[in-house]
XYZ file of C-alpha atoms in Angstrom:
611
model
C 63.706 -16.254 -81.539
C 64.530 -14.778 -78.161
C 64.391 -11.063 -77.613
C 67.712 -9.303 -77.373
C 67.858 -8.514 -73.665
C 69.000 -5.151 -72.444
C 68.734 -3.155 -69.233
C 65.180 -2.367 -68.241
C 64.118 1.234 -68.871
C 62.103 1.507 -65.655
C 63.490 3.512 -62.722
C 66.218 1.669 -60.798
C 65.220 -0.141 -57.639
C 67.372 -1.339 -54.773
C 68.631 -4.881 -55.551
C 67.670 -7.870 -53.447
C 70.004 -8.613 -50.553
C 70.069 -11.964 -48.743
C 72.466 -13.689 -46.399
C 72.063 -17.083 -48.073
C 70.080 -18.588 -50.992
C 67.776 -20.332 -48.522
C 66.415 -16.911 -47.515
C 64.527 -16.813 -50.846
C 62.811 -20.197 -50.311
C 59.581 -18.735 -48.788
C 59.307 -16.220 -51.636
C 60.016 -18.943 -54.199
C 57.303 -21.238 -52.913
C 54.831 -18.336 -52.690
C 55.585 -17.480 -56.334
C 55.155 -21.138 -57.318
C 51.654 -21.053 -55.845
C 50.949 -18.069 -58.114
C 52.253 -19.866 -61.217
C 55.649 -18.136 -61.299
C 58.924 -20.051 -61.523
C 62.035 -18.888 -59.653
C 65.682 -19.971 -59.788
C 68.837 -18.603 -58.192
C 72.229 -19.182 -59.862
C 75.720 -18.270 -58.722
C 78.617 -16.908 -60.772
C 79.578 -20.448 -61.870
C 76.067 -20.851 -63.307
C 75.202 -23.441 -60.687
C 71.604 -23.590 -59.530
C 71.413 -22.747 -55.823
C 67.626 -22.673 -55.566
C 64.689 -23.735 -57.758
C 61.087 -23.438 -56.622
C 58.400 -26.096 -56.976
C 57.151 -24.849 -60.365
C 60.611 -25.101 -61.965
C 61.272 -28.502 -60.353
C 57.981 -29.719 -61.784
C 58.806 -28.452 -65.299
C 62.403 -29.684 -65.513
C 64.079 -32.714 -64.029
C 67.629 -32.340 -65.371
C 70.244 -29.661 -65.960
C 72.155 -29.402 -69.228
C 74.148 -27.404 -71.823
C 77.430 -27.537 -69.955
C 76.255 -24.928 -67.516
C 74.042 -25.792 -64.629
C 71.385 -23.103 -64.840
C 69.734 -24.172 -68.104
C 66.892 -26.662 -68.072
C 66.713 -28.744 -71.241
C 63.133 -29.675 -70.557
C 62.126 -26.062 -70.109
C 63.858 -24.052 -72.847
C 64.469 -24.773 -76.522
C 68.133 -25.327 -77.217
C 68.429 -22.363 -79.603
C 67.317 -20.080 -76.805
C 69.632 -21.293 -74.058
C 73.036 -19.756 -74.319
C 73.216 -17.190 -77.097
C 71.775 -14.448 -74.896
C 72.079 -15.848 -71.391
C 70.289 -13.439 -69.061
C 72.172 -14.353 -65.827
C 75.508 -13.861 -67.601
C 74.362 -10.430 -68.776
C 73.330 -9.518 -65.248
C 76.706 -10.604 -63.837
C 78.452 -8.537 -66.528
C 76.341 -5.384 -66.282
C 74.904 -5.499 -62.770
C 71.539 -4.485 -64.286
C 68.212 -6.399 -64.459
C 67.489 -8.095 -67.806
C 64.245 -9.183 -69.476
C 63.378 -11.474 -72.351
C 60.859 -13.889 -73.857
C 61.401 -17.659 -74.064
C 59.502 -20.670 -75.407
C 59.020 -23.904 -73.538
C 59.042 -26.768 -76.005
C 58.722 -30.382 -74.936
C 58.780 -33.116 -77.596
C 55.325 -33.556 -79.093
C 53.856 -30.564 -77.253
C 53.031 -27.098 -78.514
C 55.518 -24.473 -77.279
C 54.428 -21.925 -74.692
C 55.649 -18.336 -74.436
C 57.199 -17.287 -71.106
C 58.247 -13.890 -69.789
C 61.681 -14.119 -68.134
C 63.283 -11.545 -65.847
C 66.735 -11.798 -64.268
C 67.731 -9.517 -61.390
C 70.937 -9.159 -59.333
C 70.993 -10.498 -55.772
C 73.571 -9.197 -53.294
C 75.060 -11.074 -50.361
C 75.190 -9.741 -46.814
C 78.294 -7.660 -47.646
C 76.658 -6.012 -50.681
C 78.517 -8.030 -53.360
C 76.750 -9.336 -56.479
C 76.739 -13.055 -55.644
C 73.683 -14.497 -57.379
C 71.097 -13.842 -60.075
C 67.411 -14.602 -59.546
C 65.373 -15.529 -62.644
C 61.585 -15.481 -62.611
C 59.421 -17.200 -65.259
C 55.713 -16.654 -65.950
C 53.537 -17.868 -68.804
C 52.250 -15.033 -70.958
C 49.000 -16.957 -71.359
C 48.449 -16.754 -67.580
C 48.988 -12.994 -67.674
C 46.562 -12.354 -70.536
C 44.549 -15.436 -71.620
C 43.202 -13.609 -74.677
C 46.723 -12.987 -76.018
C 47.001 -16.457 -77.527
C 44.173 -15.715 -79.967
C 46.081 -12.864 -81.634
C 48.805 -15.024 -83.177
C 49.545 -18.642 -84.152
C 50.665 -20.791 -81.240
C 54.187 -21.134 -82.606
C 54.602 -17.352 -82.567
C 52.827 -16.589 -79.292
C 54.963 -14.249 -77.205
C 57.872 -14.329 -79.672
C 59.732 -11.089 -80.318
C 59.296 -9.482 -83.748
C 62.382 -8.985 -85.908
C 62.198 -6.050 -88.311
C 65.044 -4.889 -90.593
C 64.991 -1.296 -91.907
C 67.257 0.138 -94.608
C 68.820 3.608 -94.742
C 65.675 5.029 -96.407
C 63.551 3.841 -93.470
C 61.961 1.105 -95.615
C 61.065 -2.284 -94.172
C 63.202 -4.963 -95.872
C 62.586 -7.841 -93.450
C 59.357 -8.605 -91.596
C 59.263 -11.709 -89.392
C 56.154 -13.861 -88.871
C 56.072 -12.622 -85.277
C 55.885 -9.021 -86.578
C 52.973 -9.992 -88.839
C 51.192 -11.600 -85.879
C 51.928 -8.689 -83.533
C 50.795 -5.841 -85.810
C 48.399 -7.583 -88.219
C 50.248 -6.573 -91.429
C 51.093 -9.602 -93.615
C 54.552 -9.789 -95.195
C 53.398 -8.571 -98.633
C 51.829 -5.435 -97.107
C 54.822 -4.544 -94.955
C 57.810 -5.055 -97.278
C 58.925 -1.845 -98.958
C 56.761 0.355 -96.705
C 58.338 2.928 -94.410
C 58.642 2.049 -90.754
C 56.091 4.816 -90.155
C 53.601 2.089 -91.043
C 53.626 1.026 -87.380
C 54.749 4.297 -85.736
C 51.916 6.472 -84.310
C 52.015 10.139 -85.295
C 52.898 11.246 -81.776
C 55.934 8.899 -81.754
C 57.462 9.821 -85.134
C 60.016 12.173 -83.569
C 60.943 9.451 -81.104
C 61.621 6.987 -83.950
C 63.730 9.556 -85.811
C 65.807 10.219 -82.694
C 66.410 6.492 -82.177
C 67.472 6.083 -85.831
C 69.968 8.905 -85.367
C 71.292 7.297 -82.183
C 71.792 3.958 -83.955
C 73.718 5.742 -86.727
C 75.902 7.582 -84.221
C 76.427 4.933 -81.519
C 75.721 1.667 -83.280
C 72.759 0.758 -81.118
C 69.734 2.133 -79.282
C 68.923 0.574 -75.897
C 65.654 -1.075 -75.053
C 62.802 1.425 -74.775
C 59.220 0.838 -73.696
C 56.896 2.706 -76.054
C 53.846 2.070 -78.292
C 53.432 1.084 -81.928
C 50.348 0.994 -84.168
C 48.627 -2.193 -85.363
C 46.734 -2.650 -88.633
C 43.371 -2.255 -86.877
C 44.491 1.019 -85.251
C 45.263 -0.422 -81.832
C 48.173 1.087 -79.938
C 50.334 -1.876 -78.959
C 52.634 -1.414 -75.947
C 56.058 -2.689 -76.960
C 59.732 -2.708 -75.993
C 62.039 -1.803 -78.894
C 65.803 -2.223 -79.162
C 67.906 -1.607 -82.301
C 71.375 -2.463 -83.606
C 73.143 -0.910 -86.631
C 73.723 -2.987 -89.819
C 76.942 -2.163 -91.668
C 78.576 -3.412 -94.871
C 82.103 -4.806 -95.191
C 83.490 -1.267 -95.294
C 81.673 -0.333 -92.098
C 79.160 1.947 -93.785
C 75.674 2.071 -92.253
C 73.146 0.213 -94.398
C 70.248 0.032 -91.966
C 69.245 -1.269 -88.564
C 67.760 -4.369 -87.020
C 64.924 -3.821 -84.549
C 63.744 -6.366 -81.995
C 60.207 -5.588 -80.827
C 58.590 -7.274 -77.824
C 54.823 -7.163 -77.305
C 54.221 -5.864 -73.757
C 50.423 -6.116 -73.859
C 50.360 -8.903 -71.302
C 52.924 -7.158 -69.130
C 50.970 -3.894 -69.252
C 47.797 -5.758 -68.391
C 49.561 -7.321 -65.427
C 50.963 -3.949 -64.373
C 47.495 -2.451 -64.617
C 46.071 -5.224 -62.474
C 48.853 -4.752 -59.912
C 48.282 -0.987 -59.867
C 44.550 -1.508 -59.451
C 45.149 -3.929 -56.581
C 47.642 -1.550 -54.980
C 45.190 1.339 -55.310
C 42.375 -0.786 -53.878
C 44.540 -1.922 -50.986
C 45.716 1.632 -50.355
C 42.117 2.880 -50.438
C 40.930 0.148 -48.065
C 43.835 0.825 -45.718
C 43.327 4.592 -45.849
C 39.541 4.561 -45.451
C 39.097 1.585 -43.097
C 37.178 2.373 -39.922
C 39.720 0.426 -37.886
C 43.048 2.020 -37.016
C 45.718 0.517 -39.303
C 49.220 1.421 -38.201
C 52.643 0.328 -39.464
C 55.820 0.613 -37.401
C 59.450 -0.170 -38.151
C 61.526 -2.560 -36.065
C 62.367 0.222 -33.611
C 58.672 0.834 -32.925
C 58.450 4.157 -34.782
C 55.252 4.840 -36.741
C 55.684 4.662 -40.537
C 52.027 4.600 -41.601
C 48.872 5.969 -39.945
C 45.503 5.649 -41.708
C 42.362 7.738 -41.468
C 40.763 5.285 -39.032
C 43.665 5.874 -36.631
C 43.246 9.628 -37.015
C 39.542 9.418 -36.166
C 39.998 6.965 -33.302
C 42.905 8.658 -31.549
C 42.755 12.263 -32.740
C 46.361 12.347 -33.973
C 46.934 13.291 -37.607
C 49.316 11.207 -39.709
C 51.637 14.201 -40.034
C 51.833 14.571 -36.240
C 52.460 10.919 -35.386
C 54.544 9.571 -38.302
C 58.129 9.084 -37.164
C 57.097 9.146 -33.490
C 57.330 6.040 -31.268
C 54.106 4.063 -31.004
C 54.471 4.273 -27.227
C 53.225 7.843 -27.559
C 49.717 6.385 -27.863
C 50.143 2.832 -26.537
C 51.514 1.330 -23.294
C 55.227 0.627 -23.697
C 55.597 -2.846 -22.171
C 52.529 -4.508 -23.782
C 53.374 -3.003 -27.184
C 56.996 -4.165 -26.966
C 55.825 -7.716 -26.178
C 53.302 -7.647 -29.027
C 55.851 -6.437 -31.606
C 58.385 -9.027 -30.459
C 55.866 -11.874 -30.708
C 54.650 -10.732 -34.143
C 58.232 -10.779 -35.473
C 59.327 -14.001 -33.783
C 56.143 -16.109 -33.686
C 53.967 -14.794 -36.513
C 50.600 -13.030 -36.550
C 49.072 -12.126 -33.181
C 45.331 -11.548 -32.768
C 42.872 -10.450 -30.123
C 45.267 -8.583 -27.807
C 43.319 -6.133 -25.650
C 44.984 -2.876 -24.655
C 44.175 0.676 -23.677
C 45.670 3.240 -26.046
C 45.555 6.999 -25.424
C 44.010 9.605 -27.676
C 45.331 13.106 -28.287
C 43.567 14.358 -25.141
C 45.156 11.643 -22.995
C 41.886 9.724 -22.574
C 42.049 5.923 -22.523
C 40.659 4.126 -25.594
C 40.064 0.360 -25.223
C 41.158 -1.489 -28.383
C 41.501 -5.015 -29.715
C 44.867 -5.255 -31.521
C 46.142 -7.673 -34.163
C 49.733 -7.577 -35.415
C 51.716 -9.187 -38.246
C 55.282 -8.802 -39.450
C 55.931 -6.895 -42.680
C 58.475 -8.041 -45.259
C 58.398 -11.767 -44.535
C 59.336 -13.922 -41.573
C 63.054 -14.222 -42.428
C 63.765 -10.535 -42.916
C 60.903 -8.480 -41.417
C 61.065 -4.766 -42.012
C 58.390 -3.795 -39.511
C 55.005 -4.703 -38.081
C 51.470 -3.839 -39.198
C 48.882 -3.391 -36.444
C 45.096 -3.234 -36.717
C 43.394 -1.693 -33.667
C 39.616 -2.013 -33.375
C 37.761 0.394 -31.085
C 36.080 -1.454 -28.221
C 34.616 1.621 -26.528
C 31.029 0.828 -27.529
C 31.403 -2.822 -26.536
C 32.967 -1.912 -23.199
C 30.137 0.554 -22.489
C 27.578 -2.078 -23.447
C 29.221 -4.661 -21.192
C 29.280 -2.190 -18.317
C 25.633 -1.273 -18.862
C 24.690 -4.955 -18.908
C 26.535 -5.667 -15.658
C 25.069 -2.545 -14.075
C 21.542 -3.461 -15.213
C 21.903 -6.916 -13.700
C 23.095 -5.379 -10.437
C 20.267 -2.856 -10.440
C 17.660 -5.525 -11.086
C 18.937 -7.675 -8.220
C 19.304 -4.803 -5.776
C 15.938 -3.378 -6.825
C 14.185 -6.626 -6.009
C 15.855 -6.776 -2.589
C 15.197 -3.089 -1.959
C 11.480 -3.394 -2.618
C 11.073 -6.153 -0.078
C 13.337 -4.478 2.474
C 11.567 -1.126 2.215
C 8.198 -2.796 2.711
C 9.372 -4.726 5.771
C 11.095 -1.734 7.399
C 8.586 0.985 6.605
C 5.734 0.013 8.972
C 7.725 -0.722 12.182
C 9.832 2.358 11.510
C 6.714 4.536 11.530
C 5.636 2.932 14.839
C 9.039 3.628 16.434
C 9.043 7.242 15.268
C 5.449 7.895 16.403
C 6.071 6.296 19.835
C 9.204 8.385 20.394
C 7.387 11.580 19.506
C 4.453 10.583 21.810
C 6.820 10.118 24.772
C 8.755 13.349 24.241
C 6.481 15.797 26.180
C 6.485 13.725 29.421
C 10.097 12.603 29.347
C 12.909 13.985 31.442
C 15.740 16.043 30.019
C 18.088 13.115 29.477
C 15.330 10.873 28.115
C 14.088 13.698 25.881
C 17.553 13.963 24.260
C 17.597 10.235 23.633
C 14.092 10.316 22.171
C 15.073 13.162 19.838
C 18.011 11.015 18.662
C 15.597 8.149 17.986
C 13.333 10.442 15.945
C 16.300 11.820 13.946
C 17.612 8.349 13.201
C 14.187 7.101 12.166
C 13.848 10.071 9.823
C 17.245 9.202 8.282
C 16.154 5.596 7.840
C 12.849 6.828 6.377
C 14.753 8.811 3.744
C 16.703 5.672 2.900
C 13.461 3.710 2.634
C 11.988 6.349 0.313
C 15.139 6.188 -1.820
C 14.870 2.404 -1.885
C 11.263 2.580 -3.016
C 12.168 5.083 -5.723
C 15.043 2.871 -6.807
C 12.941 -0.308 -6.818
C 10.019 1.223 -8.735
C 10.360 -0.518 -12.125
C 7.611 1.216 -14.052
C 7.945 1.675 -17.809
C 8.586 5.347 -18.525
C 5.885 7.192 -20.462
C 7.991 9.020 -23.007
C 6.995 12.249 -24.647
C 8.633 15.354 -26.083
C 10.409 17.251 -23.278
C 12.214 20.566 -23.576
C 15.475 20.275 -21.664
C 15.874 24.019 -20.826
C 12.488 24.062 -19.051
C 13.328 20.877 -17.095
C 16.670 22.366 -15.997
C 14.967 25.600 -14.909
C 12.443 23.718 -12.766
C 15.168 21.720 -10.988
C 17.285 24.819 -10.307
C 14.242 26.636 -8.960
C 13.573 23.729 -6.614
C 17.190 23.767 -5.376
C 17.564 27.557 -5.250
C 17.541 27.925 -1.465
C 19.919 24.979 -0.934
C 22.353 26.315 -3.523
C 22.208 29.860 -2.157
C 22.857 28.655 1.369
C 26.210 27.180 0.263
C 26.773 30.003 -2.284
C 27.132 27.432 -5.109
C 26.986 29.144 -8.506
C 25.251 27.148 -11.294
C 25.792 28.176 -14.922
C 23.647 26.851 -17.777
C 24.839 26.561 -21.379
C 21.826 25.412 -23.337
C 21.587 26.409 -27.048
C 18.330 27.905 -28.278
C 18.086 25.345 -31.111
C 18.475 22.333 -28.827
C 16.066 19.569 -29.978
C 13.473 18.227 -27.585
C 14.153 14.967 -25.780
C 12.075 11.814 -26.220
C 11.906 11.053 -22.514
C 9.800 10.488 -19.402
C 9.417 13.944 -17.765
C 9.596 12.501 -14.224
C 12.617 10.387 -15.117
C 14.400 13.383 -16.651
C 13.570 15.392 -13.501
C 15.168 12.657 -11.373
C 18.299 12.633 -13.560
C 18.762 16.403 -13.400
C 17.951 16.618 -9.673
C 20.398 13.875 -8.672
C 23.227 15.134 -10.889
C 22.943 18.766 -9.764
C 22.590 17.787 -6.093
C 25.579 15.442 -6.418
C 27.683 18.189 -8.032
C 26.673 20.862 -5.498
C 27.572 18.558 -2.608
C 30.947 17.722 -4.192
C 32.152 21.332 -4.462
C 33.374 23.522 -1.637
C 31.289 26.416 -0.361
C 31.188 29.043 -3.107
C 31.911 26.392 -5.733
C 30.867 26.290 -9.362
C 28.634 23.913 -11.340
C 27.949 23.996 -15.104
C 24.952 22.375 -16.826
C 25.522 22.193 -20.593
C 23.936 20.389 -23.520
C 24.415 19.990 -27.258
C 22.787 18.145 -30.145
C 24.553 15.030 -31.468
C 23.918 13.004 -34.613
C 25.495 9.553 -35.084
C 24.639 7.096 -37.866
C 21.584 9.150 -38.764
C 20.170 9.100 -35.197
C 19.713 12.380 -33.290
C 20.339 12.639 -29.574
C 21.068 15.238 -26.903
C 24.221 15.127 -24.803
C 23.740 16.584 -21.319
C 26.839 17.372 -19.254
C 27.084 18.383 -15.592
C 30.559 19.622 -14.551
C 31.833 20.853 -11.206
C 35.065 22.252 -9.793
C 35.221 19.803 -6.918
C 37.892 17.136 -6.312
C 36.589 14.922 -9.109
C 36.189 11.153 -9.251
C 39.384 9.047 -9.340
C 39.595 6.791 -12.443
C 39.450 3.658 -10.280
C 36.047 4.720 -8.849
C 34.356 6.000 -12.023
C 32.435 2.803 -12.609
C 31.789 2.031 -8.930
C 30.096 5.383 -8.199
C 27.170 4.189 -10.327
C 26.714 1.007 -8.286
C 23.900 0.889 -5.684
C 24.909 1.814 -2.113
C 28.408 2.959 -3.095
C 29.106 6.421 -1.699
C 32.104 8.506 -0.657
C 30.048 10.723 1.720
C 29.234 9.643 5.235
C 25.673 10.996 4.989
C 24.982 9.579 1.535
C 22.871 6.512 0.725
C 24.696 5.610 -2.515
C 21.458 5.419 -4.489
C 21.254 8.786 -6.269
C 23.650 7.985 -9.116
C 22.405 4.381 -9.276
C 18.893 5.767 -9.881
C 20.291 8.009 -12.625
C 22.044 5.029 -14.242
C 18.843 2.967 -14.189
C 16.679 5.725 -15.675
C 19.239 6.407 -18.418
C 19.354 2.693 -19.241
C 15.524 2.575 -19.370
C 15.667 5.352 -21.969
C 18.248 3.521 -24.085
C 20.808 6.215 -23.305
C 24.391 6.303 -22.142
C 25.995 7.594 -18.931
C 29.734 8.292 -18.623
C 31.862 9.605 -15.759
C 35.082 11.525 -16.325
C 36.976 14.736 -15.706
C 35.340 17.973 -16.833
C 36.717 21.288 -18.061
C 36.429 22.763 -14.557
C 38.860 20.174 -13.232
C 36.312 18.280 -11.163
C 33.860 15.514 -11.972
C 31.940 15.373 -15.238
C 28.765 13.330 -15.745
C 27.695 12.983 -19.378
C 24.224 11.679 -20.234
C 23.206 10.981 -23.826
C 19.467 10.576 -24.432
C 17.500 10.154 -27.676
C 15.978 13.274 -29.230
C 12.361 13.551 -30.297
C 11.911 12.614 -33.956
C 11.307 15.520 -36.314
C 7.974 15.196 -38.102
């Protein structure tokens, strides 16, 4: 027997709204792939849509109305409690159980749900029915009852004294009490102690109103199990209208609860993955405003979800590329591998690889989900690789060039100095110019030799504060002459570096000299350091800031290339040497804007292991 359908007790949800039945075709075919049937009927009970699973199960329509499938439902269960008709009458979703019975085949129990579907103007125009086998929801359910009773609703009749006077086979299968044990017993037989008051209240409501609507609750089985059920009740009256008892229809919701539990678990897992994913996962509505912002986005961009939710995505991403990406995701489907530069909370550029997909289906998308993967490490690695290749090539050329120039240059310089004492005034001035120029070329040659020297660094434990002190002592006179003030901010607990002492000296010397030459007379330079730990590896981050004009963003990578310089007297090798030494140490070198407003050079080098 079919369950007496009634409005679902769950909280109301917004009904489906479509412009035409065809809008549900993608959903219908997706449900068919999951083993769920779907039909859509209009007010004349004509089938407007049937998915592949229903078309496979039934080939003809019958019973005088077009929505019933004779091959799918037993005749006794077709029209007496038609769920779509109830939905059209009440406007509320309806649920029930049905049996599929083909000639010569054992019947199967199906869960059926009918829900209202509104047209574009908000009128109730159709009803969607979904069908799913109970056996597919909970395969072990079939073993609890005979096949003929699987999924059937239990019919229990109770008299005015709360005694059971009718106990259907489905009730015996559902609760484990055979007919002879149930008849004459009080309904408390299957009511848990904590639900006795609930049962009394429902009995009183039946007596007063003639019925009690469907309620999801629990009842007790013979073996003590608490069985999730849906119970509805109708009053029984004699010819004079006096109350003689009530009829209860009880549906076993074990399979439904199992399905709900699985859905909740999947939703929780998905929510956890989305929330905790390292990648930035962001959802926006069709206007481009942020509706979801996970922890990965917070860590990548520095904006909290509370700060960015409701704000336009263009607050962190370039407007035109994002607009194109959202449009393509909605109109063409999922987009992958789109490279952009987003901005973090400090305004710094963050290179990302972005994928996007429409939310809510292709026909009626409600927004777009974006996954942004941080490419900063990859970009730095690519830059280091390109720079290393350049350094290797230039180093090889520099070694040969320095060797070929060095000897004749010494001859020219020595000859000019030899001729100076006997030369006339005009010739003496020219000879002095030759000596000065040869000295300048000699400095370039020495820089080339330093740059080309590709020896493997002998690494040992080096205390950074002592190395900084030695470099500042060496540059003291030069710095004092230009009244450049150098401040050091080096913590006492700074770990030692695992580095080549000479290489570290070169790094510090070149960075401080570069900063002191960039600032105006009386300028300011800061040398700071702090300990860093990433993925269990300790390192030291050295920063050299100045209050000079800074390095424009377009030149921040080029200033590390060999022979690139913005000063007429510079050779363009100092920072290239720093970049090579840092790379030899497996470190990282970045150029940016510092807290003083000028240039900032940040070097990250490995710390000495603690033993």
